[in-house]
Amino acid sequence: PPCVDCAPTGGSVLSGTTLALPGMESGYPTVSVKGLFQVESAWFGQDAASTAAVGDIPDSTDFRRARLAATGHVAENVNYMIEFDFGFPGRPTFMDVYATVEDVSVLGNVRVGQWRQPFSMDALTSVKELMFLERSTAFTFFPFRQTGIGAFDTAFDEQATWAVSAFRYPVDQFGGSFGDSGYGLSTRLTGLLLEEGDDALVHAGFNFAHLQPSTHRFRFRSTPEIGFTAGDINGGPTVIPFFVDTGNIPAQSAQMLGTELAGQVGGVTLQSELMYAMVNQEGGPSLAFPAIYAQASYALTGERRSYNRKQGVFGRIVPHHNFGTGYSGAWEVAARWSWINLNDANIQGGELTDLTLGLNWYLNRYFKAQFNYIHAILSSPGAGDSGTDILAVRAQIDF
Amino acid sequence: PPCVDCAPTGGSVLSGTTLALPGMESGYPTVSVKGLFQVESAWFGQDAASTAAVGDIPDSTDFRRARLAATGHVAENVNYMIEFDFGFPGRPTFMDVYATVEDVSVLGNVRVGQWRQPFSMDALTSVKELMFLERSTAFTFFPFRQTGIGAFDTAFDEQATWAVSAFRYPVDQFGGSFGDSGYGLSTRLTGLLLEEGDDALVHAGFNFAHLQPSTHRFRFRSTPEIGFTAGDINGGPTVIPFFVDTGNIPAQSAQMLGTELAGQVGGVTLQSELMYAMVNQEGGPSLAFPAIYAQASYALTGERRSYNRKQGVFGRIVPHHNFGTGYSGAWEVAARWSWINLNDANIQGGELTDLTLGLNWYLNRYFKAQFNYIHAILSSPGAGDSGTDILAVRAQIDF
Amino acid sequence: PPCVDCAPTGGSVLSGTTLALPGMESGYPTVSVKGLFQVESAWFGQDAASTAAVGDIPDSTDFRRARLAATGHVAENVNYMIEFDFGFPGRPTFMDVYATVEDVSVLGNVRVGQWRQPFSMDALTSVKELMFLERSTAFTFFPFRQTGIGAFDTAFDEQATWAVSAFRYPVDQFGGSFGDSGYGLSTRLTGLLLEEGDDALVHAGFNFAHLQPSTHRFRFRSTPEIGFTAGDINGGPTVIPFFVDTGNIPAQSAQMLGTELAGQVGGVTLQSELMYAMVNQEGGPSLAFPAIYAQASYALTGERRSYNRKQGVFGRIVPHHNFGTGYSGAWEVAARWSWINLNDANIQGGELTDLTLGLNWYLNRYFKAQFNYIHAILSSPGAGDSGTDILAVRAQIDF
């Protein structure tokens, strides 16, 4: 038979988007190029106790994220995504790299590869649509991106979502995991408890993960919700120090528990989660670390965040009128309180409370500026109580 | 004259795909985005001699390959490809990065850049279309991707192909080669000895390469046809140890010889190659290392691999019916025997025989799962005879 | 509200190029994929003094640049570019990564991100359109790509351009800058002094930059306008040694001054610049280093370089007839003289004069070969006067 799908070595290369030869399913594969970048600057004000606890933090400018992705369908019922981040250490880093078979009976969607495993509303909200610059400090407990296989779907006419995954744990920056052990399980259930047209909406969710790391240890740590990194692939220092840090805890397994409560009333969007990391420490007592956050936002210009029924997360603000058309785009104010306690028994990783005020300016659907003022209250076992003030600004574009 | 092709610094950027201004050849350049990923897991069973010979091999999950490419034409007779792999160490690694002038008199196609140099049917078969997870152990003898200039074409009404290249040797992960020496020549000839419609086909090929490395040494080595790597750019350790390895052999030059015999009878596809690496060792006798493989596949669901006349290689299985349309896609069984002997005179690199059974499930033209069982029989000078059993599964999508 | 812009985790992903749902601005975002590569070889002839001064230089083949970019508009008045280079050390390196708001009152275009800051006609000429393989030795004085915010526009009916930027200085390969100091300012003004249809054109420009590096030091250095690099991210050695090099000069600030004079008469394109780097040295006298170049080109086949009014730079040669259509494309001859003196007071970085002859073969608008012969005359404080001859050839394709 003639060659209809040759390797690229010979002569002209067929177009991935327009190839349509006899005997092929017409129109596949499809491919869209997607990307984003976030460029930001942060300035730090530290009291003496803060400098003693975490050192002097340099004012910083960097690309927080810069991503390119190809995504599409290779058949009517199979989609894919290949996404890399060029801004993280270990560049480029594997982000969402997966294939999904849709419309499988009972299982709904079946996915293989690396993606954000089902755990936490904050984790599954796209970084393009975060209310603040960073996710809350509870992020350190999430499995997040791991390489495995999972299933997910909606239920009850898109009033609920469910997802369950099995994966290798933990994976490196390139989605790899090496060792005779190292597995994890994760699941998330969400539902709409109340929905009254555009007036009101109440979302609840439940998350559970069981993790057995190939490294036989856990380490939880967090910056005060600001995130520059300038280290190399081998784990060099980050620019922003970790304010709380358990150090390595020897353990064969841990369980993560999380609950979500969120909603919209009028134009106000509310979201909160409570997490527990329960570590079966070796050579010491079992440990439990809690984290919690609550956040709210309101668009001064009348827009409202969409609710994504397929994911059970909130989406972005889309301005009623774009900047440059005689209007100023959309303006949103936001506030968050978060708390994490990494002190338990022999582990004294510190306790951190963050208060964040945010102002988001959406010039159009795809371009925004974000301003965050963060007041971080750290209770550090070694250095006592301290205060750190952070002023940060980000420009983000995505397509 | 007005600017019709400005640098991107000023204002809006013209589209590479839609730019068509007076005086330009309409419709060029064209660009298609292409990519693929392979995510796989492998489990290893080793007898005591195997562990003694190569150490304990961890069960592994990783992205074996993850590639993005842009390809197209910049004029009716000039094509290009820029392809990077994000899964290899040295990330991202240069893959096919070349430009080709087509329809040149006598020379046919003239190519400059980096690409898979003409040597071996296995080498020139796309990784997207391999019968097994990896090419055979003979791979260690191929020049493979090098940076240079070459010509290639078909002949006798596409009954034959020829290709000849001159290149720098060896190049690093980024296509570079530095040193006052370091050159190579490579050529491949193939022909169809027999072709009876869809019933039968016999392909034969001949390959020759002359290599003068800038490093003044050769090293041949191979894993048992399973390939995880987690090393860094500077050549850190791979996860899967090399089962056979000559170590460095001081030499100014070597010649590689290879013959191909392949064909199709009914629905069965057969392919075999025999290689010789002949090294002009310095300070020791001349060396000759042989490698050979033979493989066959058969699609249980009635499909047949295409034969690519422009390349002289086999293509992929395209299911008669896709998975998810009431059918299960295509299923193919395959088997391979391979043998390499890196023992000669003072060099005792070991001898490896691999037996592989494969089961390939093609959900559609672009998405497949592959299952390999490999039994590796290693005769190691230091540790004697050993057996290793490998079970591996891969999901691959390409577009 | 329904989800019209979900995260990619759920089911099919909307196309960045074709998404058009009720309530959205139709047709945005747009995305074009662009790229280029330059593969080149260089051979070096050194007299004894050259070898003594800079060591033996290996003949080299490498991809000088290999870039992929996504660019487009996310709204009628907002464009973006995300571009990475895979050929530089620190791979992939951030190139132009920015968003621009167009048609802002008074300011014209306002840009945020990383791009080539306004300083020097040579700097702002795209690498795709350079007359020679490399920019002149004056390049070491340019701010070039930095991360910041700036404004630019044309004036007087595109008879003039202006640009001004504020940025962090210096940024690393990924656009980041860390430290409580480290800022810069840069500005460029250009104008057409004379324009007589296609017959004659005179361009003049003025550049000024004020730089306060976070590193509290400056270092200027240059190869003889040939540029291979094979170092790693941490600043490993380049293949081509720096012929002139000031070493680190402790300083809180420096000012850069530059003037441009360029034009076209008949088919000849002329371009020259004079630069001064004035360093406020700490613990020593103030320093001033000059650099100058003048270059000219002429297309034997009758074409002329375009003049880009939006940028104030020259564009590329577009052949009247492409290679392969019975014609040979376009042929251009070029010559350049450049001089840089890095000797002043206690700093003895050397003095370098370069004479370059160029021959450029444009097969079509997007594919060319360039041949450079460079004679470098180095006056090195340690090793006296020396001569180096360089022969280099490059193939370049862009789209």
Short mmCIF file of C-alpha atoms in Angstrom, two decimals, chain A residues 31-37 39 41-43 56-63 65-68 71-73 79-81 83 86-87 91-92 96 98 100 102 109 111 115-116 124-126 128-129 152 197-198 201 228-230 232 239 264 304-311 313 315-316 318-319 322-325 363-367 395 397-399, chain C residues 1-19 21-25 28-33 68-84 86 90-104 110 112-114 147-148 168 171-172 174-181 183 233-234:
data_model
loop_
_atom_site.label_atom_id
_atom_site.label_comp_id
_atom_site.label_asym_id
_atom_site.label_seq_id
_atom_site.Cartn_x
_atom_site.Cartn_y
_atom_site.Cartn_z
CA VAL A 31 -3.95 20.53 17.00
CA SER A 32 -4.19 23.87 18.75
CA VAL A 33 -1.21 25.73 20.09
CA LYS A 34 -1.80 27.21 23.51
CA GLY A 35 0.42 29.10 25.90
CA LEU A 36 0.73 31.63 28.66
CA PHE A 37 3.26 33.65 30.53
CA VAL A 39 5.90 38.02 34.49
CA SER A 41 7.89 41.63 40.45
CA ALA A 42 7.82 41.47 44.24
CA TRP A 43 9.17 43.75 46.94
CA ASP A 56 17.01 38.67 53.78
CA ILE A 57 14.71 38.24 50.78
CA PRO A 58 15.81 40.06 47.61
CA ASP A 59 13.36 42.08 45.56
CA SER A 60 12.73 39.91 42.54
CA THR A 61 11.50 40.04 38.96
CA ASP A 62 10.97 36.88 36.96
CA PHE A 63 8.78 34.89 34.64
CA ARG A 65 5.46 30.65 34.38
CA ALA A 66 5.94 30.50 30.61
CA ARG A 67 4.23 27.65 28.86
CA LEU A 68 3.61 26.27 25.42
CA THR A 71 -3.67 20.05 22.37
CA GLY A 72 -6.40 18.51 20.26
CA HIS A 73 -8.09 15.29 19.25
CA ASN A 79 -7.98 13.97 23.13
CA TYR A 80 -4.43 14.83 24.15
CA MET A 81 -2.33 17.57 25.64
CA GLU A 83 2.42 21.06 27.76
CA PHE A 86 9.97 27.00 30.49
CA GLY A 87 9.97 29.18 33.61
CA ARG A 91 13.42 23.65 32.43
CA PRO A 92 11.50 22.69 30.52
CA ASP A 96 -0.08 18.30 31.47
CA TYR A 98 -1.74 13.06 28.68
CA THR A 100 -7.83 10.80 27.27
CA GLU A 102 -13.78 9.88 26.20
CA ASN A 109 -13.18 9.58 30.65
CA ARG A 111 -6.76 9.29 31.08
CA TRP A 115 -1.85 15.65 34.99
CA ARG A 116 -3.14 17.33 38.13
CA LEU A 124 -7.69 21.92 39.95
CA THR A 125 -8.30 25.62 39.31
CA SER A 126 -6.08 26.58 36.39
CA LYS A 128 -4.56 31.09 34.54
CA GLU A 129 -7.64 31.65 36.67
CA PHE A 152 -13.43 11.00 35.80
CA GLY A 197 -30.06 30.60 38.44
CA ASP A 198 -27.43 33.31 38.49
CA LEU A 201 -24.68 28.60 44.07
CA PHE A 228 9.93 32.83 42.60
CA THR A 229 12.37 30.10 41.83
CA ALA A 230 15.80 30.43 40.32
CA ASP A 232 18.77 24.58 38.88
CA VAL A 239 14.91 32.90 45.71
CA GLN A 264 -21.56 32.54 44.82
CA ARG A 304 -18.93 37.24 37.75
CA ARG A 305 -16.60 34.23 37.70
CA SER A 306 -18.03 31.34 35.74
CA TYR A 307 -18.51 27.95 37.39
CA ASN A 308 -17.01 25.05 35.46
CA ARG A 309 -19.41 22.15 35.86
CA LYS A 310 -17.11 19.60 34.25
CA GLN A 311 -14.32 20.32 36.72
CA VAL A 313 -14.03 24.76 39.91
CA GLY A 315 -13.34 29.99 35.96
CA ARG A 316 -12.16 33.41 34.99
CA VAL A 318 -14.49 37.99 31.32
CA PRO A 319 -14.86 41.78 31.06
CA ASN A 322 -12.45 45.37 26.81
CA PHE A 323 -9.83 47.99 27.62
CA GLY A 324 -9.22 50.23 24.64
CA THR A 325 -12.79 50.40 23.45
CA LEU A 363 -7.98 44.30 30.16
CA ASN A 364 -9.73 41.56 28.21
CA ARG A 365 -10.45 37.88 28.50
CA TYR A 366 -6.81 36.88 28.01
CA PHE A 367 -4.69 39.68 29.46
CA ALA A 395 1.08 40.63 34.11
CA ILE A 397 -1.39 36.70 28.99
CA ASP A 398 -2.75 33.40 27.76
CA PHE A 399 -4.09 32.04 24.53
CA PRO C 1 -22.94 30.53 33.90
CA PRO C 2 -21.67 27.71 31.70
CA CYS C 3 -17.97 27.12 31.36
CA VAL C 4 -16.66 28.68 28.20
CA ASP C 5 -13.00 28.62 29.09
CA CYS C 6 -12.26 25.59 31.19
CA ALA C 7 -8.95 24.29 32.37
CA PRO C 8 -7.79 21.50 30.10
CA THR C 9 -8.43 18.75 32.61
CA GLY C 10 -12.00 18.11 31.54
CA GLY C 11 -12.81 16.52 28.24
CA SER C 12 -12.13 18.22 24.97
CA VAL C 13 -10.02 21.32 24.89
CA LEU C 14 -11.18 24.37 23.03
CA SER C 15 -9.03 25.50 20.17
CA GLY C 16 -7.05 28.65 20.73
CA THR C 17 -7.49 29.61 17.13
CA THR C 18 -11.09 28.81 16.43
CA LEU C 19 -12.90 29.35 19.72
CA LEU C 21 -18.73 31.37 21.55
CA PRO C 22 -21.57 33.80 22.27
CA GLY C 23 -20.35 36.69 24.35
CA MET C 24 -16.76 36.39 23.24
CA GLU C 25 -14.98 38.72 20.93
CA TYR C 28 -9.42 35.94 19.38
CA PRO C 29 -6.97 34.77 20.48
CA THR C 30 -4.97 34.26 17.30
CA VAL C 31 -1.76 32.29 17.26
CA SER C 32 0.95 31.80 14.67
CA VAL C 33 3.84 29.42 15.13
CA LEU C 68 10.26 28.32 18.21
CA ALA C 69 7.73 31.02 18.98
CA ALA C 70 4.01 31.54 19.33
CA THR C 71 2.74 34.98 18.48
CA GLY C 72 -0.60 36.64 17.84
CA HIS C 73 -3.29 38.86 19.27
CA VAL C 74 -5.56 38.15 22.25
CA ALA C 75 -7.71 41.17 21.43
CA GLU C 76 -7.75 43.71 18.63
CA ASN C 77 -5.34 45.93 20.55
CA VAL C 78 -3.18 43.43 22.47
CA ASN C 79 -0.44 41.33 20.87
CA TYR C 80 1.98 38.86 22.41
CA MET C 81 5.04 36.80 21.66
CA ILE C 82 6.52 33.79 23.47
CA GLU C 83 9.84 32.76 21.94
CA PHE C 84 12.50 30.34 23.13
CA PHE C 86 17.05 25.87 22.00
CA GLY C 90 20.96 27.46 29.41
CA ARG C 91 18.61 25.84 26.95
CA PRO C 92 15.93 26.75 26.33
CA THR C 93 16.64 30.44 26.68
CA PHE C 94 13.98 33.13 26.94
CA MET C 95 13.97 35.37 23.86
CA ASP C 96 11.09 37.73 23.12
CA VAL C 97 8.42 37.01 25.74
CA TYR C 98 6.10 39.99 25.98
CA ALA C 99 2.62 41.44 25.67
CA THR C 100 1.94 44.77 24.00
CA VAL C 101 -1.07 47.05 24.33
CA GLU C 102 -1.39 49.02 21.08
CA ASP C 103 -2.97 52.41 20.39
CA VAL C 104 -2.58 53.74 23.91
CA VAL C 110 3.09 49.84 25.81
CA VAL C 112 5.69 44.44 29.34
CA GLY C 113 7.96 41.39 29.51
CA GLN C 114 11.36 40.66 27.99
CA THR C 147 12.69 42.34 31.47
CA GLY C 148 10.73 45.53 32.03
CA ARG C 168 15.56 45.14 35.70
CA VAL C 171 18.42 39.42 33.71
CA ASP C 172 19.48 35.78 33.51
CA PHE C 174 15.20 33.03 31.83
CA GLY C 175 14.32 36.72 32.12
CA GLY C 176 14.79 36.84 35.89
CA SER C 177 16.59 39.40 38.04
CA PHE C 178 17.09 39.09 41.78
CA GLY C 179 18.46 41.72 44.13
CA ASP C 180 17.38 44.88 45.88
CA SER C 181 19.13 46.92 43.20
CA TYR C 183 17.67 48.61 37.18
CA ILE C 233 23.80 26.97 32.06
CA ASN C 234 26.36 27.83 34.71
#
